[in-house]
mmCIF file of C-alpha atoms and ligand atoms in Angstrom:
data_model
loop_
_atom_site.group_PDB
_atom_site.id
_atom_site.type_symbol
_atom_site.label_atom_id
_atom_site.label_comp_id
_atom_site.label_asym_id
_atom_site.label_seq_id
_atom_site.Cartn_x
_atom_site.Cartn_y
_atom_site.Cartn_z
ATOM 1 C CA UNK B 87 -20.492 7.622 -16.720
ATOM 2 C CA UNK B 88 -18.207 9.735 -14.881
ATOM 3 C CA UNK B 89 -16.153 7.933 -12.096
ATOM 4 C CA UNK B 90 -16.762 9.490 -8.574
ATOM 5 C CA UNK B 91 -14.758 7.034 -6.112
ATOM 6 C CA UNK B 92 -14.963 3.735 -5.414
ATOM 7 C CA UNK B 93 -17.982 3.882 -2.479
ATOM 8 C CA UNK B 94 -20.412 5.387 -5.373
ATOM 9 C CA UNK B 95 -18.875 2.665 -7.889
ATOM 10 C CA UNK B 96 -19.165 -0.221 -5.315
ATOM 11 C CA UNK B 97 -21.898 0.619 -3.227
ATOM 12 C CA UNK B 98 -24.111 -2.503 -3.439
ATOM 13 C CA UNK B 99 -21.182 -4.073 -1.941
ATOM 14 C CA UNK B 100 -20.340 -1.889 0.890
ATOM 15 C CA UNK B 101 -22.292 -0.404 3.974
ATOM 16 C CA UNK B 102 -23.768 2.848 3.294
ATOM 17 C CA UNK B 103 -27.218 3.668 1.837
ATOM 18 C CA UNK B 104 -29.048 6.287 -0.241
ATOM 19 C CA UNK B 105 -28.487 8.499 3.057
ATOM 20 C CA UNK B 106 -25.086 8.504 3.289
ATOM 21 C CA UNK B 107 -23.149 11.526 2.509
ATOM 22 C CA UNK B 108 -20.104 9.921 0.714
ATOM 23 C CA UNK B 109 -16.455 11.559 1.389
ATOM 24 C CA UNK B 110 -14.415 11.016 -1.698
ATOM 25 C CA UNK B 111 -11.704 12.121 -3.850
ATOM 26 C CA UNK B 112 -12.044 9.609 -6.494
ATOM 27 C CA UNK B 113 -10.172 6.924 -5.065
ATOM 28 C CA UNK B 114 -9.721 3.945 -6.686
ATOM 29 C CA UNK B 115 -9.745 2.485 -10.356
ATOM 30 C CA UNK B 116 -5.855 2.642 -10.321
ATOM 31 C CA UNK B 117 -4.114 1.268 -13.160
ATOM 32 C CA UNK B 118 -3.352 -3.035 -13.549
ATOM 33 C CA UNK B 119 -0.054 -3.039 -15.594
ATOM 34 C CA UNK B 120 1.505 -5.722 -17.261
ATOM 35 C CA UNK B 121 5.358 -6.472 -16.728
ATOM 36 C CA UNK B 122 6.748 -6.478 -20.136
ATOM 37 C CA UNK B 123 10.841 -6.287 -19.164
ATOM 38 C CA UNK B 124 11.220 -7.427 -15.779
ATOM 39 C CA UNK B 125 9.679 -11.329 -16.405
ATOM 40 C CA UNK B 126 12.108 -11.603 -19.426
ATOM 41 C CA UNK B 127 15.140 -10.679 -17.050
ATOM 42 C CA UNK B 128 13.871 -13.269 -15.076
ATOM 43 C CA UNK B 129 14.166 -16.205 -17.536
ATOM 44 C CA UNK B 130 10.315 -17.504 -16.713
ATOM 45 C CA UNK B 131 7.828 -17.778 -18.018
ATOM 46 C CA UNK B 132 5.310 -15.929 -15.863
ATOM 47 C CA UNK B 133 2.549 -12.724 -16.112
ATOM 48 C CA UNK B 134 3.366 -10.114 -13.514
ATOM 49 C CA UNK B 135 0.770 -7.526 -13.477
ATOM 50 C CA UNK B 136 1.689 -4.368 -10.736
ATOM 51 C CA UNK B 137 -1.446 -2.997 -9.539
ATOM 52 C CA UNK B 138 -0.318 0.783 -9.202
ATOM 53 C CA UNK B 139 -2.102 2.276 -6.306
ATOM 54 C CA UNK B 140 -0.012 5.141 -6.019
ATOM 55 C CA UNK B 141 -1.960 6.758 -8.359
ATOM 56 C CA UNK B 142 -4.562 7.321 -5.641
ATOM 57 C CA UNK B 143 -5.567 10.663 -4.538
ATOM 58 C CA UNK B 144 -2.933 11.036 -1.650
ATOM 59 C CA UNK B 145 -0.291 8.241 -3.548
ATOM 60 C CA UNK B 146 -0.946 5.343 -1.586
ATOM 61 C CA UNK B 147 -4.242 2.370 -1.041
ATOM 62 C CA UNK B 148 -4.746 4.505 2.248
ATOM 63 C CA UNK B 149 -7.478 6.391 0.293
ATOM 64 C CA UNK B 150 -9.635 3.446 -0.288
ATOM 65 C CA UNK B 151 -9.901 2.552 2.736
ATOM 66 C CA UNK B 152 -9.829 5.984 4.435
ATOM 67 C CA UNK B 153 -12.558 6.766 2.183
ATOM 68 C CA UNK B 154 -14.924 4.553 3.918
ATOM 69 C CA UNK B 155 -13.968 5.395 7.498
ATOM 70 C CA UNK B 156 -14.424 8.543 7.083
ATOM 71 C CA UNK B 157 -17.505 8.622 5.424
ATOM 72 C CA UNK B 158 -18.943 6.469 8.021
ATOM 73 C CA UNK B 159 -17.024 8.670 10.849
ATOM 74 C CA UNK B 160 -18.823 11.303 9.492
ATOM 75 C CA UNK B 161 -22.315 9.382 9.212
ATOM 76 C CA UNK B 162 -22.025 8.690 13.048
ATOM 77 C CA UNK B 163 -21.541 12.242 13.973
ATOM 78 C CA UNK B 164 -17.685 12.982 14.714
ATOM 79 C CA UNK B 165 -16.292 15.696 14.456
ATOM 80 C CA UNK B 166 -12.143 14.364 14.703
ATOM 81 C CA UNK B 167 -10.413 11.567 13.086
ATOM 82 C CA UNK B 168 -7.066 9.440 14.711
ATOM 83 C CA UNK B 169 -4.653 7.695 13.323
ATOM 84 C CA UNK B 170 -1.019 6.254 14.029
ATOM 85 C CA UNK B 171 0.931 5.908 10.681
ATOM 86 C CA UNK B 172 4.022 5.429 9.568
ATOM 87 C CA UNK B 173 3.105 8.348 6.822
ATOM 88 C CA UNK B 174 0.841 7.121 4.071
ATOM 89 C CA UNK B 175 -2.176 6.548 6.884
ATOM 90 C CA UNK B 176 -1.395 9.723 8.421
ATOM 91 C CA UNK B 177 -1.730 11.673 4.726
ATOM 92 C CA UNK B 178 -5.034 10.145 3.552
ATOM 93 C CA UNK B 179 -6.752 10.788 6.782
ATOM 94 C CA UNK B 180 -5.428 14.357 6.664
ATOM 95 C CA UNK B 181 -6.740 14.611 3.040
ATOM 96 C CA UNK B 182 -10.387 13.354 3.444
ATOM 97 C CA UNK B 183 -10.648 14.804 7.325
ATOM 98 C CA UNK B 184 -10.375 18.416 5.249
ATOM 99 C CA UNK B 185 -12.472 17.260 2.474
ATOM 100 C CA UNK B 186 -15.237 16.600 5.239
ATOM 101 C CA UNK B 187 -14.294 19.732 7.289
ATOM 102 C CA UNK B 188 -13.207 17.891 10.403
ATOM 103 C CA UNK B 189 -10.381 17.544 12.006
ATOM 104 C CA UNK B 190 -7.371 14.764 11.733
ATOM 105 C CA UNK B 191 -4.714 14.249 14.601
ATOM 106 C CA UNK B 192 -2.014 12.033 13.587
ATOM 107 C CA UNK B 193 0.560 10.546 15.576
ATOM 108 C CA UNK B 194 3.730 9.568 13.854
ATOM 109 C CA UNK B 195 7.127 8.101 14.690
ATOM 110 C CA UNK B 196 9.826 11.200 15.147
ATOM 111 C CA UNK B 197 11.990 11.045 12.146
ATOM 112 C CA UNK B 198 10.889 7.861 10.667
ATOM 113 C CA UNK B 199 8.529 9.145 8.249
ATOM 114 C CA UNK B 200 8.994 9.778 4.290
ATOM 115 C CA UNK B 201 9.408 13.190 3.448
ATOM 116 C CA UNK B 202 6.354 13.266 1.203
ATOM 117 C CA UNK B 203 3.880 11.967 3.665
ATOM 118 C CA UNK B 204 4.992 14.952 5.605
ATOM 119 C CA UNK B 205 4.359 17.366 3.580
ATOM 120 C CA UNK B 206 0.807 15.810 2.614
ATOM 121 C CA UNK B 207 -0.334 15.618 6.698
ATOM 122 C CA UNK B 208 1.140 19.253 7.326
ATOM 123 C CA UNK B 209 -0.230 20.622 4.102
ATOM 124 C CA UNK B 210 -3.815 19.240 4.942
ATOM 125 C CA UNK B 211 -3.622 21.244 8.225
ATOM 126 C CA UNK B 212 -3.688 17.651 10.428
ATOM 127 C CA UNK B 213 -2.560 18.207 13.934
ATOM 128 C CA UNK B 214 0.670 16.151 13.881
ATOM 129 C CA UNK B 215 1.711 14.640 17.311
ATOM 130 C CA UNK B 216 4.873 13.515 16.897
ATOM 131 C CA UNK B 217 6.053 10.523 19.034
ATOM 132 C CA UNK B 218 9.602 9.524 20.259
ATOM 133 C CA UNK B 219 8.271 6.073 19.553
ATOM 134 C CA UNK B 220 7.767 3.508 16.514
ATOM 135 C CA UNK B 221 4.521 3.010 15.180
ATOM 136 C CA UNK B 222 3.935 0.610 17.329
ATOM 137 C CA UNK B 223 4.243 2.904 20.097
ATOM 138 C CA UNK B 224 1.606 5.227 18.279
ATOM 139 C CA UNK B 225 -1.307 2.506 18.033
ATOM 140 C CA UNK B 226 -1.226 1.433 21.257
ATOM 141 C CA UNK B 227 -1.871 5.404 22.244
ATOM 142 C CA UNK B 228 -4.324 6.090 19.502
ATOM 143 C CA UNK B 229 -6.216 2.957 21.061
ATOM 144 C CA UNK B 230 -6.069 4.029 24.710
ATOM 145 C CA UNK B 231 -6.908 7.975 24.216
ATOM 146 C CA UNK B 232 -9.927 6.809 22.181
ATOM 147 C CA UNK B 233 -11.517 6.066 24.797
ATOM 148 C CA UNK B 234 -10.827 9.286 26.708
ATOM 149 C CA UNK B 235 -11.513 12.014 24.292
ATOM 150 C CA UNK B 236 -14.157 12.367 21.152
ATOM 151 C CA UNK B 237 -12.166 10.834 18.267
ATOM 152 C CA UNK B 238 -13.035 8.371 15.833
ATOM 153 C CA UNK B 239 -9.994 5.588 14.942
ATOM 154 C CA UNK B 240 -9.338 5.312 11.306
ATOM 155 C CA UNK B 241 -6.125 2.962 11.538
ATOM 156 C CA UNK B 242 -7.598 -0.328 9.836
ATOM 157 C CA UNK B 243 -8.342 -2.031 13.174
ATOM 158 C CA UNK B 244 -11.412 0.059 11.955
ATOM 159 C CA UNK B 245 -13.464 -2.310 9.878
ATOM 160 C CA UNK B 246 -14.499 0.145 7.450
ATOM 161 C CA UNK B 247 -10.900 0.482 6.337
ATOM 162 C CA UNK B 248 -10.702 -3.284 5.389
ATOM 163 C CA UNK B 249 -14.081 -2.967 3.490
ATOM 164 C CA UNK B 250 -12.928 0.209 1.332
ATOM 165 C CA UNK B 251 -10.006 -1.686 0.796
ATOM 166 C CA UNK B 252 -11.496 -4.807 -0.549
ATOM 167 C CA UNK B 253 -12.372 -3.462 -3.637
ATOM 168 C CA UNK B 254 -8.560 -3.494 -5.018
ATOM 169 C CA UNK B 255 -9.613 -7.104 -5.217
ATOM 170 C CA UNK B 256 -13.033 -6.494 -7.295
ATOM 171 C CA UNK B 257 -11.147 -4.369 -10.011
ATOM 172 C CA UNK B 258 -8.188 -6.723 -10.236
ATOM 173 C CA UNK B 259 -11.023 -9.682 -10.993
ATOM 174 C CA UNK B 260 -12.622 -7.792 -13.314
ATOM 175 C CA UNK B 261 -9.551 -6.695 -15.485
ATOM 176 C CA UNK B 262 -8.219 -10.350 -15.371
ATOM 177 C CA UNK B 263 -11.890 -11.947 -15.573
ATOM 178 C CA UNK B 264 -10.550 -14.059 -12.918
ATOM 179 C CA UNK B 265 -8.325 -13.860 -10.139
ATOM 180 C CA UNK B 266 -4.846 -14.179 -10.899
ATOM 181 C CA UNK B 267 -3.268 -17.209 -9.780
ATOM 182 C CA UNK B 268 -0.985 -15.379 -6.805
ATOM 183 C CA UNK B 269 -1.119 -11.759 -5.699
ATOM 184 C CA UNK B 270 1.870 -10.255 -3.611
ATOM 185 C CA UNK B 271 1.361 -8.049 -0.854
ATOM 186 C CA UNK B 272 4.172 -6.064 1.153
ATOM 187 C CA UNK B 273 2.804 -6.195 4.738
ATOM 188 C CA UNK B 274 3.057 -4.202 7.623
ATOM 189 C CA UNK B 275 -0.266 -4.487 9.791
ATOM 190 C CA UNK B 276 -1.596 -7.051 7.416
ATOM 191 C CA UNK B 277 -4.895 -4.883 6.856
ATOM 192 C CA UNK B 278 -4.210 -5.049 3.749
ATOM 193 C CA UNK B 279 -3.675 -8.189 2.590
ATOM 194 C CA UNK B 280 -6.981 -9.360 4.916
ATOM 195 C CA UNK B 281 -8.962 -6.508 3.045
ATOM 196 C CA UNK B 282 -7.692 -8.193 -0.421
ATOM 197 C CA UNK B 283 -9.069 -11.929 0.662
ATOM 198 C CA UNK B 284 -12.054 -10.759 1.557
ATOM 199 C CA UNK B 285 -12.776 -9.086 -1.522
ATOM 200 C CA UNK B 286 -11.684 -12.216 -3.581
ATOM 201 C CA UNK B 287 -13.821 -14.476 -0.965
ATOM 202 C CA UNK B 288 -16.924 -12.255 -1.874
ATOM 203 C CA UNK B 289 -16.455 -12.254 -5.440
ATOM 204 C CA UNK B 290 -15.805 -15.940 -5.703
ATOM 205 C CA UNK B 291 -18.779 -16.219 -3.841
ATOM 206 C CA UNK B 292 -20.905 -13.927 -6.156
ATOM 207 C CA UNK B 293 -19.672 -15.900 -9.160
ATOM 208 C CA UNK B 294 -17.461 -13.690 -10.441
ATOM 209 C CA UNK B 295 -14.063 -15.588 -10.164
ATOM 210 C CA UNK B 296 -13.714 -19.214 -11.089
ATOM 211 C CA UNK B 297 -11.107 -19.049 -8.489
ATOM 212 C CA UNK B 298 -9.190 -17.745 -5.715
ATOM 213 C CA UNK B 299 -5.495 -16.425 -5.050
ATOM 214 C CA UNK B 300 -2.974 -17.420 -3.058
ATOM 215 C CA UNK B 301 -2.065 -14.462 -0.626
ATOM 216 C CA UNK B 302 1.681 -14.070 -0.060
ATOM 217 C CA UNK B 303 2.746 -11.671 1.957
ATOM 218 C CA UNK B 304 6.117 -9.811 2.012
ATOM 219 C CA UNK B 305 7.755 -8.216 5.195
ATOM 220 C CA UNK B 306 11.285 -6.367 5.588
ATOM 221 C CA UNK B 307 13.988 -8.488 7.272
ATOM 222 C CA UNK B 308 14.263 -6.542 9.928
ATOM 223 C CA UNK B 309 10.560 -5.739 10.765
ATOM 224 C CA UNK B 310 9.320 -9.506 9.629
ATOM 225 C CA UNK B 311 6.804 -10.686 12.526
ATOM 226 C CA UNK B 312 4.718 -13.052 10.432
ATOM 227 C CA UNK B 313 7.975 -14.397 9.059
ATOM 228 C CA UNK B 314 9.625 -14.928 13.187
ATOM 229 C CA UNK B 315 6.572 -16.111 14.136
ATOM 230 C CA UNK B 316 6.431 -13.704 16.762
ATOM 231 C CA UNK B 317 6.174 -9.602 17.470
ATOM 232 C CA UNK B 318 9.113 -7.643 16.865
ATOM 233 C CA UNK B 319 10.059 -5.045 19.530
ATOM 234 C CA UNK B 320 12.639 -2.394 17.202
ATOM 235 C CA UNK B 321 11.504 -2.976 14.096
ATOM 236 C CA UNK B 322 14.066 -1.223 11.607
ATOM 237 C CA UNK B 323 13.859 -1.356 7.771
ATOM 238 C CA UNK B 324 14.709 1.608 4.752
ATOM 239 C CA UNK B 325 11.407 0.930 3.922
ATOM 240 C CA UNK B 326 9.489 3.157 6.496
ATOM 241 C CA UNK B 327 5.963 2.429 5.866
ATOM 242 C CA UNK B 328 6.243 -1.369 6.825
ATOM 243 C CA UNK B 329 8.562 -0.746 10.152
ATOM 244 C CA UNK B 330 6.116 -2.306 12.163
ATOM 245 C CA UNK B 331 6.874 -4.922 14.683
ATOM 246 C CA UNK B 332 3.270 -5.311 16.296
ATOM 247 C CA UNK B 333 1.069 -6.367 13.735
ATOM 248 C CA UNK B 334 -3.129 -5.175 14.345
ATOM 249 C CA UNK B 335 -4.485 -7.715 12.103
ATOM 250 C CA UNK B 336 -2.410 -10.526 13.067
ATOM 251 C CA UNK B 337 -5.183 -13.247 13.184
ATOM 252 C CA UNK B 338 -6.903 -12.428 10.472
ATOM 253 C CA UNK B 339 -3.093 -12.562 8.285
ATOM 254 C CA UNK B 340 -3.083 -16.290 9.454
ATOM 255 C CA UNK B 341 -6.433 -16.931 8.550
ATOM 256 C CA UNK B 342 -5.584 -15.532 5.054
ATOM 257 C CA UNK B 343 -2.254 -17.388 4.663
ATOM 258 C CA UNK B 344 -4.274 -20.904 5.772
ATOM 259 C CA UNK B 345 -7.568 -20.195 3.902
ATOM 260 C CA UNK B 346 -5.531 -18.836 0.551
ATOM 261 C CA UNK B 347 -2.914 -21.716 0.706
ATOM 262 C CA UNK B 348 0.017 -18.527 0.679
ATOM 263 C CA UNK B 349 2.703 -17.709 2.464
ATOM 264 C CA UNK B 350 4.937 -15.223 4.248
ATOM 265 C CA UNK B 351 8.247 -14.030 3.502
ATOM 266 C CA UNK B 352 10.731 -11.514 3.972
ATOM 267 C CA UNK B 353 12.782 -9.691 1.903
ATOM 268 C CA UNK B 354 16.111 -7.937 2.725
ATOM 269 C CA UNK B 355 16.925 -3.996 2.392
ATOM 270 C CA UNK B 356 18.898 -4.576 -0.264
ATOM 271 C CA UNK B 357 16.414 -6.502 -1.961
ATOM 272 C CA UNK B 358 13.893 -4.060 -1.690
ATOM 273 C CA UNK B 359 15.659 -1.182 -3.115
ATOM 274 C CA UNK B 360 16.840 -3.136 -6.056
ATOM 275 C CA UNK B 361 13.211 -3.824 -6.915
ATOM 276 C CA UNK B 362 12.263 -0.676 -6.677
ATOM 277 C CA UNK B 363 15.113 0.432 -8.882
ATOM 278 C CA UNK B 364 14.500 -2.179 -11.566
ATOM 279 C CA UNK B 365 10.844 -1.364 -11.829
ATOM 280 C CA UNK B 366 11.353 2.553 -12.254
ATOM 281 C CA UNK B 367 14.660 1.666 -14.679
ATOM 282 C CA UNK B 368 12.628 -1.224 -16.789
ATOM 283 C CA UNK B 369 9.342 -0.822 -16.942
ATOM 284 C CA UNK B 370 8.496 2.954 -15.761
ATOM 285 C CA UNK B 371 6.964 3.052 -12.657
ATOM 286 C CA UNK B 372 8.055 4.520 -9.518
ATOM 287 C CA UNK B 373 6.862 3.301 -6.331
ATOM 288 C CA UNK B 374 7.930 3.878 -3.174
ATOM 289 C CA UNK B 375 10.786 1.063 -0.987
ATOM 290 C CA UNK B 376 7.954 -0.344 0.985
ATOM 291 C CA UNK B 377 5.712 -1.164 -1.993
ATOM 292 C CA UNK B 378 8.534 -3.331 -3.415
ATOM 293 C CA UNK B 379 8.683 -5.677 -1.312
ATOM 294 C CA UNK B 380 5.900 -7.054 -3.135
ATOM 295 C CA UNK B 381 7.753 -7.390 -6.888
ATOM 296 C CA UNK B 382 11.249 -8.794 -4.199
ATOM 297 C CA UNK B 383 8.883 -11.179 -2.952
ATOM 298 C CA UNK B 384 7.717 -12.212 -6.309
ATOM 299 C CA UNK B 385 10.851 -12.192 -8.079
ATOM 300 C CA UNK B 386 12.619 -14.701 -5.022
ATOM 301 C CA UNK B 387 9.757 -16.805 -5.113
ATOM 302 C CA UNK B 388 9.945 -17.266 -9.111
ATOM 303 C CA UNK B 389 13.407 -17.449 -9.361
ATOM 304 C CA UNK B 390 13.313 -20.212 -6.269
ATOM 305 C CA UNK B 391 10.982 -22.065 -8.734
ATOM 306 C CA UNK B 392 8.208 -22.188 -5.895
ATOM 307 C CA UNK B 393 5.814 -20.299 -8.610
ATOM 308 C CA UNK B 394 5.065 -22.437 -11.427
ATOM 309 C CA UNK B 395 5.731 -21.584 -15.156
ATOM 310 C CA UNK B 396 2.755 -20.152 -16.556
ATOM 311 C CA UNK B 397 1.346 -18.634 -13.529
ATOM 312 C CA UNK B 398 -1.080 -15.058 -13.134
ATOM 313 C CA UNK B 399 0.893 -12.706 -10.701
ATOM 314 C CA UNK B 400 -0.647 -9.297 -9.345
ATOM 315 C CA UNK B 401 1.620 -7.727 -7.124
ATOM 316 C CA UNK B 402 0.927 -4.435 -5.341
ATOM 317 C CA UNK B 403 2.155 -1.503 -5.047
ATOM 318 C CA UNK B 404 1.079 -0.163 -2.212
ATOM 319 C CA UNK B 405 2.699 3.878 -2.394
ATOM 320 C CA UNK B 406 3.970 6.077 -4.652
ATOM 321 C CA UNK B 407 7.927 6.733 -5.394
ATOM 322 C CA UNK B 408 7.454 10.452 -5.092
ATOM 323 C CA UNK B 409 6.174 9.624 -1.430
ATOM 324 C CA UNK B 410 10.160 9.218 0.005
ATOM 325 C CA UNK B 411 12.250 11.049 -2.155
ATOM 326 C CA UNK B 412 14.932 11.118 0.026
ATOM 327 C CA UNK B 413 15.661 7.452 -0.683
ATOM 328 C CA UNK B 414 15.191 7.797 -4.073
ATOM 329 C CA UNK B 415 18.174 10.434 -4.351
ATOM 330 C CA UNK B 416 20.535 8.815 -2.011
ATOM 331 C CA UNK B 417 20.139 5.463 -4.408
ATOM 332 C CA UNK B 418 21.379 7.453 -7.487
ATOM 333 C CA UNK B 419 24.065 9.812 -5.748
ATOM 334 C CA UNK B 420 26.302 10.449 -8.637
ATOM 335 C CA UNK B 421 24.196 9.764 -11.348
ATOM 336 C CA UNK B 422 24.382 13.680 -12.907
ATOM 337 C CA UNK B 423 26.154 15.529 -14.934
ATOM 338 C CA UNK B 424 27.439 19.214 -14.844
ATOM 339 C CA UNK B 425 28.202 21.428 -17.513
ATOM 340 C CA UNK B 426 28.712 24.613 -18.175
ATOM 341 C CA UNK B 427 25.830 26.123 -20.580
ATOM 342 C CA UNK B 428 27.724 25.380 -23.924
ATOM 343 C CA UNK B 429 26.200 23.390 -26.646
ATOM 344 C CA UNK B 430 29.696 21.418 -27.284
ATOM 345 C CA UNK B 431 29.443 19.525 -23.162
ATOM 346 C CA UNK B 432 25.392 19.033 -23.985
ATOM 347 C CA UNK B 433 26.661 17.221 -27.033
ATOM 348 C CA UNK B 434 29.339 15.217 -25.529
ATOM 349 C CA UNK B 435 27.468 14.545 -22.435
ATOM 350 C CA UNK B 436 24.743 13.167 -25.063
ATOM 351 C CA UNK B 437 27.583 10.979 -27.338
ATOM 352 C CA UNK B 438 29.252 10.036 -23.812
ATOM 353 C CA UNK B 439 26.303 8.130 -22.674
ATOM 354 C CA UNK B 440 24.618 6.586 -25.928
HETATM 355 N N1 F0G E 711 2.805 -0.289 1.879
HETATM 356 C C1 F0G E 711 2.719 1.001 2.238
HETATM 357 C C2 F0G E 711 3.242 2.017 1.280
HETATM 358 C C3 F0G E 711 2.174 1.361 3.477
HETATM 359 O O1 F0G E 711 2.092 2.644 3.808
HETATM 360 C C4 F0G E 711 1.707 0.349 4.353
HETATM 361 C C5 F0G E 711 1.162 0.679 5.657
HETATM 362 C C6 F0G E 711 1.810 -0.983 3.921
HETATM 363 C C7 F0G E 711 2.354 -1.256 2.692
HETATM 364 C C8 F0G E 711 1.346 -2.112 4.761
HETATM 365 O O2 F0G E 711 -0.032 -2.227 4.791
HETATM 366 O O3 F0G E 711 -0.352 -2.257 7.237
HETATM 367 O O4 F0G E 711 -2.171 -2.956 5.694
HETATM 368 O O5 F0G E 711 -0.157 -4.387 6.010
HETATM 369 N N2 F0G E 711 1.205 1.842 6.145
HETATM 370 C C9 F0G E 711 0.542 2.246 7.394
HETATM 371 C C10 F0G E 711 0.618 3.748 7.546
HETATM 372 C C11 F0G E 711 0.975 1.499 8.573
HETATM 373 O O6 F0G E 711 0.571 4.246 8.669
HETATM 374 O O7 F0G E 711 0.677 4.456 6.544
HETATM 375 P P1 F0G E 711 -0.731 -3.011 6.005
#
């Protein structure tokens, strides 16, 4: 049968009815792959799978969640979406508020936003309101001007974010027949990871896992609340889409870290590039800084021996690497060659680097 997004695939399990006009793009079902270079480098003995959801409609898990929201935004009558985002947000609401012909006002931190996400929330004619603010700045606005003019919230304080996002879970059981024995988040509002445990909750509950996950979450060094214990005022990291210092979901992430038996970490700038670099140079697949934080997690928690030999990893990532290309670039300055259009340089510029 032809896959039409995740609500239509899932919809037993999620709140709409024969009634409901679904807005989709054909959102999730993104690809499970299996590490085959980076465990070896490694020296353990562990699977890593990377769940890819860049390939989502818009490049990030945004869409599974914004499906929902704005499906059921559109259900309840509105006519104009909101969101604060540090980009990805800020693109899928763009994207499905012109698939449902309404309207999508975004507010995003001035400068701080990837390049790519940019061009997705101007292309998809969203009203950007740009803030000379962080992100955390932007939700506490979003929050207070929805109650003063006709716009529905799709940040993931909306619960209809959490449940479209649950269902990264439900594929990842079925793949694996079971849920793997960690899964690696990076974490910014902790929506995510919260949408995740629910969705292994409810299909341990329905008999479809023997087991559950443990949930660890990974946060920049320098935008690391979970990991301080505390909010962070100037949250700074390269990776753009996690610079959050105010977390929304911050009880429910320490529900999830008790209930799951995880943890929290954080994972330096540094660190986070170098992932991302090793996964696009060793095993193919680009995703964007914030995203691997997950595989940094992982990788300093296997090397640190505090993940058994033997163990089930899913780690995900969260955006794609075309999202920022900026950062891509500026990691590789120097890594060309020019020639002038002679078949001799091709050659040598071939034999030079064999
Ligand atoms: N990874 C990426 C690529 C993200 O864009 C985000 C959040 C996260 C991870 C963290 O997810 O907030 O559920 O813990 N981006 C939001 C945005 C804030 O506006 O696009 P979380």
């Amino acid at each position: 049968m032809r896959y039409t997004g995740l609500i239509e695939h899932y919809k037993s399990r999620l709140p709409v009815d024969e009634n409901t006009k679904l807005i989709s793009l054909g959102e999730g079902n993104t690809p499970l792959i299996h590490l085959q270079n980076i465990p070896a480098l490694l020296g353990k003995n562990v699977d890593i799978y990377v769940k890819y959801e860049g390939l989502n409609p818009t490049g990030s898990f945004k869409d599974r969640g914004m499906t929902m929201a704005v499906t059921k935004a559109v259900e309840a009558g509105s006519k104009a979406i909101i969101c604060a985002s540090t980009g990805n947000t800020s693109a899928s609401a763009a994207a499905y508020a012109a698939r449902a012909g309404i309207k999508a006002f975004v507010l995003i931190p001035e400068g701080k936003i990837a390049l790519g996400k940019l061009a997705q929330a101007l292309m998809h004619g969203a009203v950007i309101i740009q803030i000379k603010g962080n992100f955390d700045d932007g939700m506490r606005l979003v929050k207070e001007v929805a109650e003063h003019a006709p716009v529905a919230i799709v940040n993931s304080i909306n619960p209809f974010r959490l449940q479209g996002q649950k269902t990264a879970a439900f594929e990842i059981v079925e793949e694996l027949g079971d849920s793997p024995d960690y899964h690696f988040l990076p974490v910014g509002n902790a929506g995510n990871i919260s949408a995740h445990w629910m969705g292994y909750q409810e299909y341990n509950q329905a008999g479809k896992s023997a087991k559950t996950p443990k949930m660890v979450g990974y946060q920049a060094a320098g935008s690391a609340p979970f990991v301080k214990g505390k909010m962070v005022d100037n949250p700074e990291t390269v990776a753009t889409a996690i610079r959050i210092g105010h977390p929304q979901s911050w009880d429910l992430a320490h529900t999830v870290e008790q209930e799951s038996g995880g943890w929290f970490g954080s994972v330096s700038d540094d660190d986070i590039l170098s992932a991302q670099k090793l996964l696009t140079e060793k095993e193919g697949i680009f995703c964007e800084p914030a995203s691997a934080a997950s595989l940094a997690g992982a990788m300093a928690d296997i090397k640190s021996g505090k993940i058994p030999a033997g163990s089930k990893i899913v780690c995900t990532l969260t955006g794609h690497g075309l999202k920022d290309p900026d950062t891509a670039i500026s990691q590789c300055k120097g890594d060309m060659i020019l020639i002038d259009p002679v078949m001799d340089e091709v050659k040598n510029a071939i034999l030079d680097n064999m």
